[in-house]
Amino acid sequence: VYMETYGCQMNVNDTEIAWAILQKNGYGRTKDLDEADVILLVTCSVREKAEQAIWNRLRHLKALKARRQQARLPLRIGILGCMAERLKEEILHREKLVDIVAGPDAYRDLPRLLAVAESGQQAANVLLSLDETYADILPVQTSAGGTTAFVSIMRGCDNMCSYCIVPFTRGRERSRPIASILQEVRMLSDQGVKEVTLLGQNVNSFRDMSEVQFQSAAAPVLSRGFSTVYKAKPGGLRFAHLLDQVSRIDPEMRIRFTSPHPKDFPDEASVLQLIQERHNICKQLHLPAQSGSTRVLEAMRRGYTREAYLELVHHVRECIPGVSLSSDFIAGFCGEREEDHQQTVSLLREVRYNVGFLFAYSMRQKTRAYHRLQDDVPADIKKRRLEELITVFREEAARANEAMVGQSQLVLVEGPSKRSDLELCGRNDGNIKVIFPDAETEDAAGCKALVRAQPGDYVLVKVTSASSQTLKGVLLCRTTLSRSAVCH
């Protein structure tokens, strides 16, 4: 089996789950396309561009499949994930090239689907589930050098933002039992993984109902000034409890999470307290804004005003001094006027995010926007607005990062820098890339011998220069997460 992953971190994790299932069923994995008997593409549907990449890839694979048929070496091609869910009929009929189609909740069925495909028939399973979380399947890690890993804690989404296809491709929100998450994180810790990112479409509405004694707990309160189209459900163990438990497993393992929804940080926010108190929970938050205009936010059904969002940002910064903030923005949503766009520009200036994910709007079928709104911002205006947002974001991120020049940052080493073998690359607590020379250095434990930093080591780096996306610095010493926390 040859696998290719497109789109978000959830898809990286889905690739690992699908591979774990196939491996148990006797499949081998190859990194060489020409060796493959089966090619599986784990796909994304969030934007048109992501889907276009898959159609282009399929055209490329068509020639490979034809050559194989001539040589009587059959090749099976499968589309997995969100695009499979959204476009099942079209994928099966459009190119007659795809043999299997499996939605995000159908990975357990892959061995059967492949067996059907072996007999020359097309096979599909895109049934969405109300309870599938793959809790009993330990994903086979394939990420960079085994230093970092993603752990899926929930699947699906209930928020029904008007622009978003996710509830339709990934189904309703359901959470994995905490016990199975802790088991996976312990296993990763034993393997030497130094950073785990807890993944979900809306992690801070996590709700584990598997333990009977917690089923009567009260429903959570929303952040002040926030609303939601669905009723908050009572019962279950919540995200703060999970975060507390995960952070206790290994004091030398960093914990991150993504993506939370701004509405789920209520005032007594124990999640924010935990981030502030625990040295191994990264002082970094992803707070997707999507727009800086209250009018557009209402059309998007985000459940908050610009003012409520900014109040939350100030609250977060009070609770977690020095927090690094990232966000998502959509340029040119239905009905967005020039003044709405300028309000997004001013939000970027006011908040000064360290990391940003910015995209032009693309209408998706099935969404509320598709049925109720007009995609009325011309493509050239979307493009101009997106470019303006990117420019402003970069200017502000560069200023935010320049404030770190002269400071020493704790960096988790990931490996050689892409640009030079003489430099190493890693990320600081705020998830910003840090580049520094691959040189011998002291070890803070006090041993006299000089050491070379390896992937998975924590090092202190003094920042000497900064851009909008990276910090550069000089290596001070090798250390540990716990020792660094004591010094700071």
Short mmCIF file of C-alpha atoms in Angstrom, two decimals:
data_model
loop_
_atom_site.label_atom_id
_atom_site.label_comp_id
_atom_site.label_asym_id
_atom_site.label_seq_id
_atom_site.Cartn_x
_atom_site.Cartn_y
_atom_site.Cartn_z
CA VAL A 1 0.00 0.00 0.00
CA TYR A 2 1.18 3.51 -0.91
CA MET A 3 -0.54 6.35 1.01
CA GLU A 4 -0.69 10.10 0.35
CA THR A 5 -2.22 12.60 2.77
CA TYR A 6 -3.82 15.94 1.87
CA GLY A 7 -5.27 18.63 4.13
CA CYS A 8 -5.39 19.00 7.89
CA GLN A 9 -3.71 17.31 10.86
CA MET A 10 -6.87 15.23 11.36
CA ASN A 11 -6.06 13.63 8.00
CA VAL A 12 -2.51 12.87 9.10
CA ASN A 13 -4.02 11.06 12.08
CA ASP A 14 -6.62 9.33 9.87
CA THR A 15 -3.80 8.04 7.64
CA GLU A 16 -2.16 6.48 10.70
CA ILE A 17 -5.48 4.88 11.78
CA ALA A 18 -6.18 3.49 8.28
CA TRP A 19 -2.64 2.15 8.07
CA ALA A 20 -2.91 0.50 11.52
CA ILE A 21 -6.05 -1.34 10.31
CA LEU A 22 -4.42 -2.46 7.04
CA GLN A 23 -1.21 -3.54 8.79
CA LYS A 24 -3.24 -5.80 11.13
CA ASN A 25 -4.78 -7.36 8.02
CA GLY A 26 -1.45 -8.34 6.49
CA TYR A 27 -0.75 -5.37 4.21
CA GLY A 28 2.77 -4.00 3.78
CA ARG A 29 3.59 -0.35 3.21
CA THR A 30 5.77 1.19 0.50
CA LYS A 31 7.12 4.69 -0.10
CA ASP A 32 7.73 3.86 -3.76
CA LEU A 33 4.74 4.48 -6.04
CA ASP A 34 5.99 1.93 -8.61
CA GLU A 35 6.01 -0.85 -6.00
CA ALA A 36 2.41 -0.29 -4.92
CA ASP A 37 -0.50 -2.67 -5.53
CA VAL A 38 -2.84 -0.20 -3.84
CA ILE A 39 -2.67 3.61 -3.80
CA LEU A 40 -4.77 5.37 -1.16
CA LEU A 41 -5.27 9.15 -1.11
CA VAL A 42 -6.54 10.58 2.20
CA THR A 43 -8.41 13.66 1.01
CA CYS A 44 -9.66 17.07 2.12
CA SER A 45 -12.85 18.91 1.07
CA VAL A 46 -12.59 22.13 3.03
CA ARG A 47 -11.70 24.23 -0.03
CA GLU A 48 -12.03 23.79 -3.75
CA LYS A 49 -8.26 24.04 -4.21
CA ALA A 50 -7.74 20.96 -2.00
CA GLU A 51 -10.18 18.93 -4.11
CA GLN A 52 -8.63 20.18 -7.36
CA ALA A 53 -5.26 18.81 -6.21
CA ILE A 54 -6.85 15.35 -5.90
CA TRP A 55 -8.49 15.45 -9.35
CA ASN A 56 -5.11 16.46 -10.82
CA ARG A 57 -3.39 13.63 -8.94
CA LEU A 58 -5.96 11.12 -10.22
CA ARG A 59 -5.27 12.18 -13.81
CA HIS A 60 -1.58 11.56 -13.17
CA LEU A 61 -2.34 8.11 -11.69
CA LYS A 62 -4.57 7.21 -14.66
CA ALA A 63 -1.51 6.79 -16.88
CA LEU A 64 0.22 4.63 -14.26
CA LYS A 65 -2.86 2.42 -13.97
CA ALA A 66 -3.07 2.02 -17.75
CA ARG A 67 0.60 0.95 -17.95
CA ARG A 68 0.00 -1.56 -15.17
CA GLN A 69 -3.01 -3.04 -16.98
CA GLN A 70 -0.91 -3.58 -20.11
CA ALA A 71 1.70 -5.37 -17.98
CA ARG A 72 -1.12 -7.39 -16.30
CA LEU A 73 -0.16 -6.03 -12.88
CA PRO A 74 -3.41 -4.65 -11.49
CA LEU A 75 -3.30 -1.44 -9.51
CA ARG A 76 -6.16 -0.45 -7.16
CA ILE A 77 -6.78 3.21 -6.32
CA GLY A 78 -8.77 4.42 -3.31
CA ILE A 79 -10.07 7.79 -2.19
CA LEU A 80 -10.43 8.10 1.60
CA GLY A 81 -11.66 10.84 3.90
CA CYS A 82 -13.72 14.00 3.43
CA MET A 83 -13.77 14.19 -0.37
CA ALA A 84 -14.90 10.55 -0.49
CA GLU A 85 -17.80 11.52 1.77
CA ARG A 86 -18.75 14.63 -0.20
CA LEU A 87 -18.39 13.41 -3.79
CA LYS A 88 -18.85 9.63 -3.64
CA GLU A 89 -20.99 9.31 -6.83
CA GLU A 90 -18.86 11.69 -8.85
CA ILE A 91 -15.60 9.99 -7.83
CA LEU A 92 -16.88 6.53 -8.81
CA HIS A 93 -18.32 7.64 -12.14
CA ARG A 94 -16.18 10.56 -13.33
CA GLU A 95 -12.94 8.81 -14.23
CA LYS A 96 -13.84 5.14 -13.73
CA LEU A 97 -10.38 5.09 -12.24
CA VAL A 98 -11.13 4.83 -8.55
CA ASP A 99 -11.76 1.33 -7.18
CA ILE A 100 -12.64 2.12 -3.59
CA VAL A 101 -14.21 5.06 -1.78
CA ALA A 102 -14.17 5.15 2.04
CA GLY A 103 -15.49 7.97 4.22
CA PRO A 104 -13.85 9.05 7.51
CA ASP A 105 -15.95 6.59 9.55
CA ALA A 106 -15.38 3.58 7.26
CA TYR A 107 -11.67 2.80 7.73
CA ARG A 108 -12.41 -0.45 9.58
CA ASP A 109 -14.09 -1.60 6.37
CA LEU A 110 -10.97 -1.07 4.21
CA PRO A 111 -9.89 -4.75 4.11
CA ARG A 112 -13.36 -5.78 2.87
CA LEU A 113 -13.52 -2.92 0.34
CA LEU A 114 -10.09 -3.89 -1.02
CA ALA A 115 -11.18 -7.54 -1.29
CA VAL A 116 -14.21 -6.46 -3.35
CA ALA A 117 -11.94 -4.31 -5.55
CA GLU A 118 -9.66 -7.31 -6.11
CA SER A 119 -12.55 -8.98 -7.91
CA GLY A 120 -12.73 -6.06 -10.34
CA GLN A 121 -15.73 -4.26 -8.85
CA GLN A 122 -15.88 -0.76 -7.41
CA ALA A 123 -16.55 -0.68 -3.65
CA ALA A 124 -17.73 2.17 -1.43
CA ASN A 125 -18.63 2.81 2.19
CA VAL A 126 -19.39 6.39 3.17
CA LEU A 127 -21.74 5.72 6.09
CA LEU A 128 -21.25 8.33 8.80
CA SER A 129 -21.40 6.99 12.34
CA LEU A 130 -22.77 8.47 15.56
CA ASP A 131 -20.25 6.61 17.70
CA GLU A 132 -17.12 5.65 15.70
CA THR A 133 -14.02 7.14 17.36
CA TYR A 134 -11.48 4.34 16.51
CA ALA A 135 -10.81 4.33 20.28
CA ASP A 136 -9.41 0.78 20.25
CA ILE A 137 -7.03 1.35 17.32
CA LEU A 138 -3.59 2.65 18.22
CA PRO A 139 -2.44 4.64 15.17
CA VAL A 140 0.91 3.66 13.67
CA GLN A 141 3.00 6.83 13.96
CA THR A 142 4.45 8.14 10.71
CA SER A 143 5.30 11.74 11.66
CA ALA A 144 8.66 13.53 11.67
CA GLY A 145 11.42 11.51 13.29
CA GLY A 146 9.12 10.23 16.02
CA THR A 147 9.61 13.47 18.02
CA THR A 148 6.03 14.72 17.69
CA ALA A 149 2.68 12.96 17.31
CA PHE A 150 -1.01 13.76 16.83
CA VAL A 151 -3.65 12.11 19.02
CA SER A 152 -7.26 12.33 17.91
CA ILE A 153 -9.57 12.89 20.90
CA MET A 154 -12.87 13.37 19.08
CA ARG A 155 -14.43 13.29 15.64
CA GLY A 156 -17.01 15.40 13.83
CA CYS A 157 -18.47 18.81 14.67
CA ASP A 158 -21.84 20.20 15.83
CA ASN A 159 -21.19 23.92 15.31
CA MET A 160 -22.77 24.22 11.84
CA CYS A 161 -20.91 27.41 10.83
CA SER A 162 -22.56 28.41 7.56
CA TYR A 163 -19.39 28.15 5.43
CA CYS A 164 -18.19 24.78 6.72
CA ILE A 165 -18.45 21.34 5.10
CA VAL A 166 -16.98 19.45 8.11
CA PRO A 167 -20.28 18.45 9.83
CA PHE A 168 -21.36 16.91 6.51
CA THR A 169 -18.10 15.08 5.73
CA ARG A 170 -17.15 14.06 9.28
CA GLY A 171 -20.55 13.83 10.94
CA ARG A 172 -21.68 14.69 14.45
CA GLU A 173 -19.40 15.39 17.37
CA ARG A 174 -18.40 12.39 19.48
CA SER A 175 -15.55 12.03 21.94
CA ARG A 176 -13.17 9.19 22.59
CA PRO A 177 -13.09 7.66 26.08
CA ILE A 178 -10.38 9.35 28.18
CA ALA A 179 -8.92 5.96 29.17
CA SER A 180 -8.08 5.11 25.53
CA ILE A 181 -6.52 8.55 24.95
CA LEU A 182 -4.32 8.21 28.05
CA GLN A 183 -3.26 4.72 26.93
CA GLU A 184 -2.16 6.11 23.54
CA VAL A 185 -0.26 9.05 25.09
CA ARG A 186 1.53 6.69 27.52
CA MET A 187 2.54 4.46 24.61
CA LEU A 188 3.91 7.51 22.73
CA SER A 189 5.80 8.61 25.84
CA ASP A 190 7.34 5.12 26.11
CA GLN A 191 8.42 5.40 22.45
CA GLY A 192 10.26 8.65 23.23
CA VAL A 193 7.79 11.07 21.61
CA LYS A 194 8.38 14.52 23.12
CA GLU A 195 5.33 16.46 21.94
CA VAL A 196 1.71 15.43 21.52
CA THR A 197 -1.01 17.51 19.86
CA LEU A 198 -4.56 16.61 20.90
CA LEU A 199 -6.75 16.87 17.81
CA GLY A 200 -10.42 17.53 17.21
CA GLN A 201 -12.63 19.82 15.16
CA ASN A 202 -13.70 21.46 18.44
CA VAL A 203 -11.51 20.06 21.23
CA ASN A 204 -12.80 22.20 24.07
CA SER A 205 -16.34 20.82 23.73
CA PHE A 206 -14.88 17.34 24.43
CA ARG A 207 -17.32 15.18 26.44
CA ASP A 208 -16.49 11.60 27.43
CA MET A 209 -19.69 9.77 28.43
CA SER A 210 -18.07 6.36 28.96
CA GLU A 211 -17.92 6.55 32.77
CA VAL A 212 -21.36 6.20 34.36
CA GLN A 213 -20.63 8.27 37.48
CA PHE A 214 -20.04 11.43 35.42
CA GLN A 215 -23.15 11.23 33.27
CA SER A 216 -25.18 13.59 35.45
CA ALA A 217 -22.66 16.49 35.45
CA ALA A 218 -24.15 19.87 34.52
CA ALA A 219 -23.91 21.24 30.99
CA PRO A 220 -21.00 23.68 30.54
CA VAL A 221 -21.51 27.43 30.35
CA LEU A 222 -20.39 29.34 27.24
CA SER A 223 -17.91 32.21 27.33
CA ARG A 224 -19.49 35.61 28.00
CA GLY A 225 -21.03 37.13 24.85
CA PHE A 226 -21.07 33.81 22.93
CA SER A 227 -24.00 31.75 21.67
CA THR A 228 -24.47 28.50 19.76
CA VAL A 229 -27.06 26.95 17.44
CA TYR A 230 -27.10 23.71 19.42
CA LYS A 231 -27.94 23.12 23.07
CA ALA A 232 -24.97 22.35 25.32
CA LYS A 233 -25.26 18.75 26.48
CA PRO A 234 -25.01 17.78 30.15
CA GLY A 235 -22.92 14.91 31.51
CA GLY A 236 -19.48 13.53 30.86
CA LEU A 237 -15.86 14.29 31.62
CA ARG A 238 -14.76 17.54 29.98
CA PHE A 239 -11.68 18.81 28.18
CA ALA A 240 -10.12 20.39 31.30
CA HIS A 241 -10.17 16.97 32.99
CA LEU A 242 -8.56 15.32 29.93
CA LEU A 243 -5.88 18.04 29.65
CA ASP A 244 -5.08 17.68 33.36
CA GLN A 245 -4.69 13.89 33.04
CA VAL A 246 -2.65 14.00 29.81
CA SER A 247 -0.24 16.61 31.18
CA ARG A 248 0.53 14.39 34.21
CA ILE A 249 1.72 11.40 32.12
CA ASP A 250 5.22 12.65 31.30
CA PRO A 251 6.70 15.91 32.63
CA GLU A 252 9.16 15.87 29.68
CA MET A 253 6.40 15.72 27.05
CA ARG A 254 4.92 18.93 25.67
CA ILE A 255 1.14 19.05 25.17
CA ARG A 256 -0.63 21.13 22.54
CA PHE A 257 -4.23 21.01 21.30
CA THR A 258 -6.12 22.17 18.23
CA SER A 259 -8.63 23.36 17.29
CA PRO A 260 -10.72 24.90 20.04
CA HIS A 261 -13.81 27.09 19.46
CA PRO A 262 -13.74 30.55 21.09
CA LYS A 263 -17.21 29.97 22.60
CA ASP A 264 -15.96 27.14 24.83
CA PHE A 265 -13.60 29.16 27.06
CA PRO A 266 -15.98 30.21 29.86
CA ASP A 267 -14.90 32.73 32.51
CA GLU A 268 -13.95 30.20 35.17
CA ALA A 269 -11.87 28.63 32.38
CA SER A 270 -9.96 25.89 34.15
CA VAL A 271 -8.39 25.11 30.74
CA LEU A 272 -6.68 28.51 30.74
CA GLN A 273 -5.58 27.98 34.37
CA LEU A 274 -4.07 24.62 33.47
CA ILE A 275 -2.13 26.13 30.55
CA GLN A 276 -0.78 28.79 32.88
CA GLU A 277 0.12 26.37 35.70
CA ARG A 278 1.58 23.32 33.92
CA HIS A 279 5.09 23.70 32.52
CA ASN A 280 4.47 21.06 29.85
CA ILE A 281 1.22 22.48 28.39
CA CYS A 282 2.35 24.92 25.69
CA LYS A 283 1.51 28.59 26.21
CA GLN A 284 -0.07 28.67 22.80
CA LEU A 285 -3.72 28.92 21.74
CA HIS A 286 -5.43 28.65 18.39
CA LEU A 287 -8.41 31.06 18.46
CA PRO A 288 -10.08 30.91 15.03
CA ALA A 289 -11.70 34.30 14.36
CA GLN A 290 -12.64 33.85 10.63
CA SER A 291 -13.59 37.55 10.31
CA GLY A 292 -13.23 40.84 12.19
CA SER A 293 -16.71 42.07 11.21
CA THR A 294 -19.68 41.35 13.48
CA ARG A 295 -22.00 41.46 10.44
CA VAL A 296 -19.98 38.78 8.61
CA LEU A 297 -19.55 36.71 11.79
CA GLU A 298 -23.34 36.60 12.09
CA ALA A 299 -23.68 35.44 8.46
CA MET A 300 -21.04 32.78 9.23
CA ARG A 301 -23.04 31.68 12.34
CA ARG A 302 -19.95 31.90 14.53
CA GLY A 303 -21.94 32.78 17.64
CA TYR A 304 -19.96 35.87 18.72
CA THR A 305 -19.39 39.53 17.92
CA ARG A 306 -16.06 41.19 17.24
CA GLU A 307 -16.25 42.73 20.74
CA ALA A 308 -16.86 39.36 22.47
CA TYR A 309 -13.92 37.84 20.59
CA LEU A 310 -11.59 40.70 21.57
CA GLU A 311 -12.74 40.46 25.20
CA LEU A 312 -11.81 36.76 25.13
CA VAL A 313 -8.36 37.58 23.68
CA HIS A 314 -7.73 40.08 26.51
CA HIS A 315 -8.94 37.52 29.07
CA VAL A 316 -6.59 34.87 27.62
CA ARG A 317 -3.64 37.27 27.70
CA GLU A 318 -4.37 38.16 31.33
CA CYS A 319 -4.57 34.47 32.32
CA ILE A 320 -1.51 33.34 30.32
CA PRO A 321 1.20 36.05 30.12
CA GLY A 322 3.29 35.73 26.96
CA VAL A 323 0.78 33.41 25.24
CA SER A 324 1.32 32.82 21.50
CA LEU A 325 -1.92 33.17 19.50
CA SER A 326 -2.80 31.72 16.11
CA SER A 327 -6.01 32.09 14.10
CA ASP A 328 -7.93 31.28 10.90
CA PHE A 329 -9.41 33.89 8.55
CA ILE A 330 -11.62 33.69 5.45
CA ALA A 331 -11.38 36.49 2.87
CA GLY A 332 -14.41 37.34 0.72
CA PHE A 333 -17.22 35.44 2.48
CA CYS A 334 -20.76 35.91 1.12
CA GLY A 335 -21.88 39.53 1.39
CA GLU A 336 -18.53 40.79 2.72
CA ARG A 337 -18.22 44.52 1.97
CA GLU A 338 -15.05 46.59 1.85
CA GLU A 339 -15.70 47.97 5.36
CA ASP A 340 -16.10 44.40 6.70
CA HIS A 341 -12.75 43.51 5.16
CA GLN A 342 -11.15 46.58 6.76
CA GLN A 343 -12.49 45.43 10.15
CA THR A 344 -10.68 42.12 9.66
CA VAL A 345 -7.52 44.05 8.77
CA SER A 346 -7.86 46.08 11.98
CA LEU A 347 -8.47 42.91 14.07
CA LEU A 348 -5.21 41.45 12.71
CA ARG A 349 -3.43 44.68 13.72
CA GLU A 350 -5.04 44.79 17.16
CA VAL A 351 -4.47 41.16 18.18
CA ARG A 352 -1.08 40.67 16.47
CA TYR A 353 -1.15 36.88 15.96
CA ASN A 354 2.07 34.86 15.88
CA VAL A 355 0.70 32.31 13.40
CA GLY A 356 -2.12 32.65 10.86
CA PHE A 357 -4.00 30.49 8.36
CA LEU A 358 -5.67 32.69 5.76
CA PHE A 359 -7.75 31.61 2.75
CA ALA A 360 -10.13 33.00 0.16
CA TYR A 361 -13.70 31.74 0.58
CA SER A 362 -14.83 28.88 -1.64
CA MET A 363 -18.49 27.86 -1.57
CA ARG A 364 -19.14 24.21 -0.63
CA GLN A 365 -22.30 22.29 -1.50
CA LYS A 366 -24.49 21.10 1.43
CA THR A 367 -23.47 24.02 3.67
CA ARG A 368 -25.99 26.59 4.90
CA ALA A 369 -24.19 29.29 2.87
CA TYR A 370 -24.77 27.20 -0.29
CA HIS A 371 -28.52 27.05 0.38
CA ARG A 372 -29.13 30.50 1.89
CA LEU A 373 -26.42 32.95 0.79
CA GLN A 374 -24.91 34.32 -2.41
CA ASP A 375 -21.20 33.81 -3.18
CA ASP A 376 -21.19 37.42 -4.43
CA VAL A 377 -17.62 38.64 -3.88
CA PRO A 378 -15.82 38.45 -7.27
CA ALA A 379 -12.72 36.21 -7.42
CA ASP A 380 -10.33 39.11 -8.14
CA ILE A 381 -11.60 41.02 -5.07
CA LYS A 382 -11.28 37.89 -2.88
CA LYS A 383 -7.71 37.53 -4.12
CA ARG A 384 -6.85 41.18 -3.40
CA ARG A 385 -8.42 41.03 0.08
CA LEU A 386 -6.60 37.79 0.88
CA GLU A 387 -3.28 39.32 -0.21
CA GLU A 388 -3.95 42.38 1.99
CA LEU A 389 -4.74 40.17 4.99
CA ILE A 390 -1.59 38.11 4.44
CA THR A 391 0.55 41.26 4.19
CA VAL A 392 -0.88 42.74 7.40
CA PHE A 393 -0.66 39.40 9.24
CA ARG A 394 3.03 39.07 8.26
CA GLU A 395 3.86 42.64 9.34
CA GLU A 396 2.26 42.09 12.76
CA ALA A 397 3.69 38.55 13.21
CA ALA A 398 7.17 39.96 12.42
CA ARG A 399 6.65 42.61 15.15
CA ALA A 400 5.41 39.98 17.62
CA ASN A 401 8.41 37.75 16.85
CA GLU A 402 10.91 40.63 16.96
CA ALA A 403 9.88 41.17 20.59
CA MET A 404 11.63 37.84 21.31
CA VAL A 405 15.05 38.98 20.02
CA GLY A 406 17.49 38.89 22.93
CA GLN A 407 15.39 36.35 24.87
CA SER A 408 16.31 32.72 25.35
CA GLN A 409 13.69 30.27 24.06
CA LEU A 410 13.24 26.61 24.93
CA VAL A 411 13.23 24.70 21.64
CA LEU A 412 12.32 21.09 20.90
CA VAL A 413 14.79 19.92 18.24
CA GLU A 414 13.04 18.33 15.22
CA GLY A 415 15.99 17.79 12.88
CA PRO A 416 18.18 19.48 10.26
CA SER A 417 16.97 22.77 8.81
CA LYS A 418 15.54 22.44 5.28
CA ARG A 419 17.89 25.13 3.99
CA SER A 420 21.18 24.03 5.47
CA ASP A 421 22.73 20.86 6.90
CA LEU A 422 24.83 23.08 9.17
CA GLU A 423 21.72 24.22 11.05
CA LEU A 424 19.07 22.53 13.16
CA CYS A 425 15.40 23.39 13.32
CA GLY A 426 12.82 23.05 16.06
CA ARG A 427 9.85 24.84 17.60
CA ASN A 428 9.50 26.95 20.69
CA ASP A 429 6.65 26.78 23.18
CA GLY A 430 4.60 29.13 20.98
CA ASN A 431 4.95 26.75 18.01
CA ILE A 432 7.20 29.14 16.09
CA LYS A 433 10.03 27.67 14.03
CA VAL A 434 13.50 28.35 15.47
CA ILE A 435 16.72 27.81 13.45
CA PHE A 436 20.16 27.61 15.09
CA PRO A 437 23.65 26.24 14.28
CA ASP A 438 24.27 22.50 14.64
CA ALA A 439 27.19 22.95 17.01
CA GLU A 440 28.55 21.29 20.13
CA THR A 441 27.10 22.70 23.32
CA GLU A 442 27.08 22.24 27.08
CA ASP A 443 24.55 20.11 28.86
CA ALA A 444 22.68 21.91 31.65
CA ALA A 445 22.91 18.74 33.77
CA GLY A 446 26.49 19.86 34.40
CA CYS A 447 28.44 17.05 32.71
CA LYS A 448 31.71 18.46 31.42
CA ALA A 449 31.64 16.84 27.97
CA LEU A 450 30.21 18.86 25.09
CA VAL A 451 27.19 17.35 23.35
CA ARG A 452 25.48 17.65 19.98
CA ALA A 453 21.73 18.28 20.03
CA GLN A 454 19.63 15.43 18.58
CA PRO A 455 15.97 15.34 17.44
CA GLY A 456 13.86 15.03 20.59
CA ASP A 457 16.29 17.09 22.73
CA TYR A 458 15.26 20.34 24.40
CA VAL A 459 17.76 23.17 23.95
CA LEU A 460 17.93 26.80 25.02
CA VAL A 461 18.46 29.17 22.11
CA LYS A 462 19.14 32.89 22.42
CA VAL A 463 17.18 34.66 19.67
CA THR A 464 19.31 36.95 17.50
CA SER A 465 16.88 37.76 14.65
CA ALA A 466 13.23 37.25 13.70
CA SER A 467 10.94 37.28 10.67
CA SER A 468 7.17 36.77 10.39
CA GLN A 469 7.60 32.99 10.35
CA THR A 470 10.92 32.08 11.98
CA LEU A 471 13.32 32.94 14.75
CA LYS A 472 17.09 32.51 14.39
CA GLY A 473 19.48 32.23 17.26
CA VAL A 474 22.57 30.83 18.94
CA LEU A 475 22.64 27.62 20.93
CA LEU A 476 23.17 28.12 24.68
CA CYS A 477 22.87 24.59 26.11
CA ARG A 478 20.97 21.33 26.09
CA THR A 479 18.41 21.08 28.91
CA THR A 480 15.15 19.38 29.92
CA LEU A 481 11.57 20.65 29.99
CA SER A 482 11.37 20.34 33.80
CA ARG A 483 14.73 22.02 34.45
CA SER A 484 13.88 24.86 32.10
CA ALA A 485 10.55 25.41 33.93
CA VAL A 486 12.36 25.68 37.29
CA CYS A 487 14.85 28.24 35.88
CA HIS A 488 12.04 30.37 34.48
#
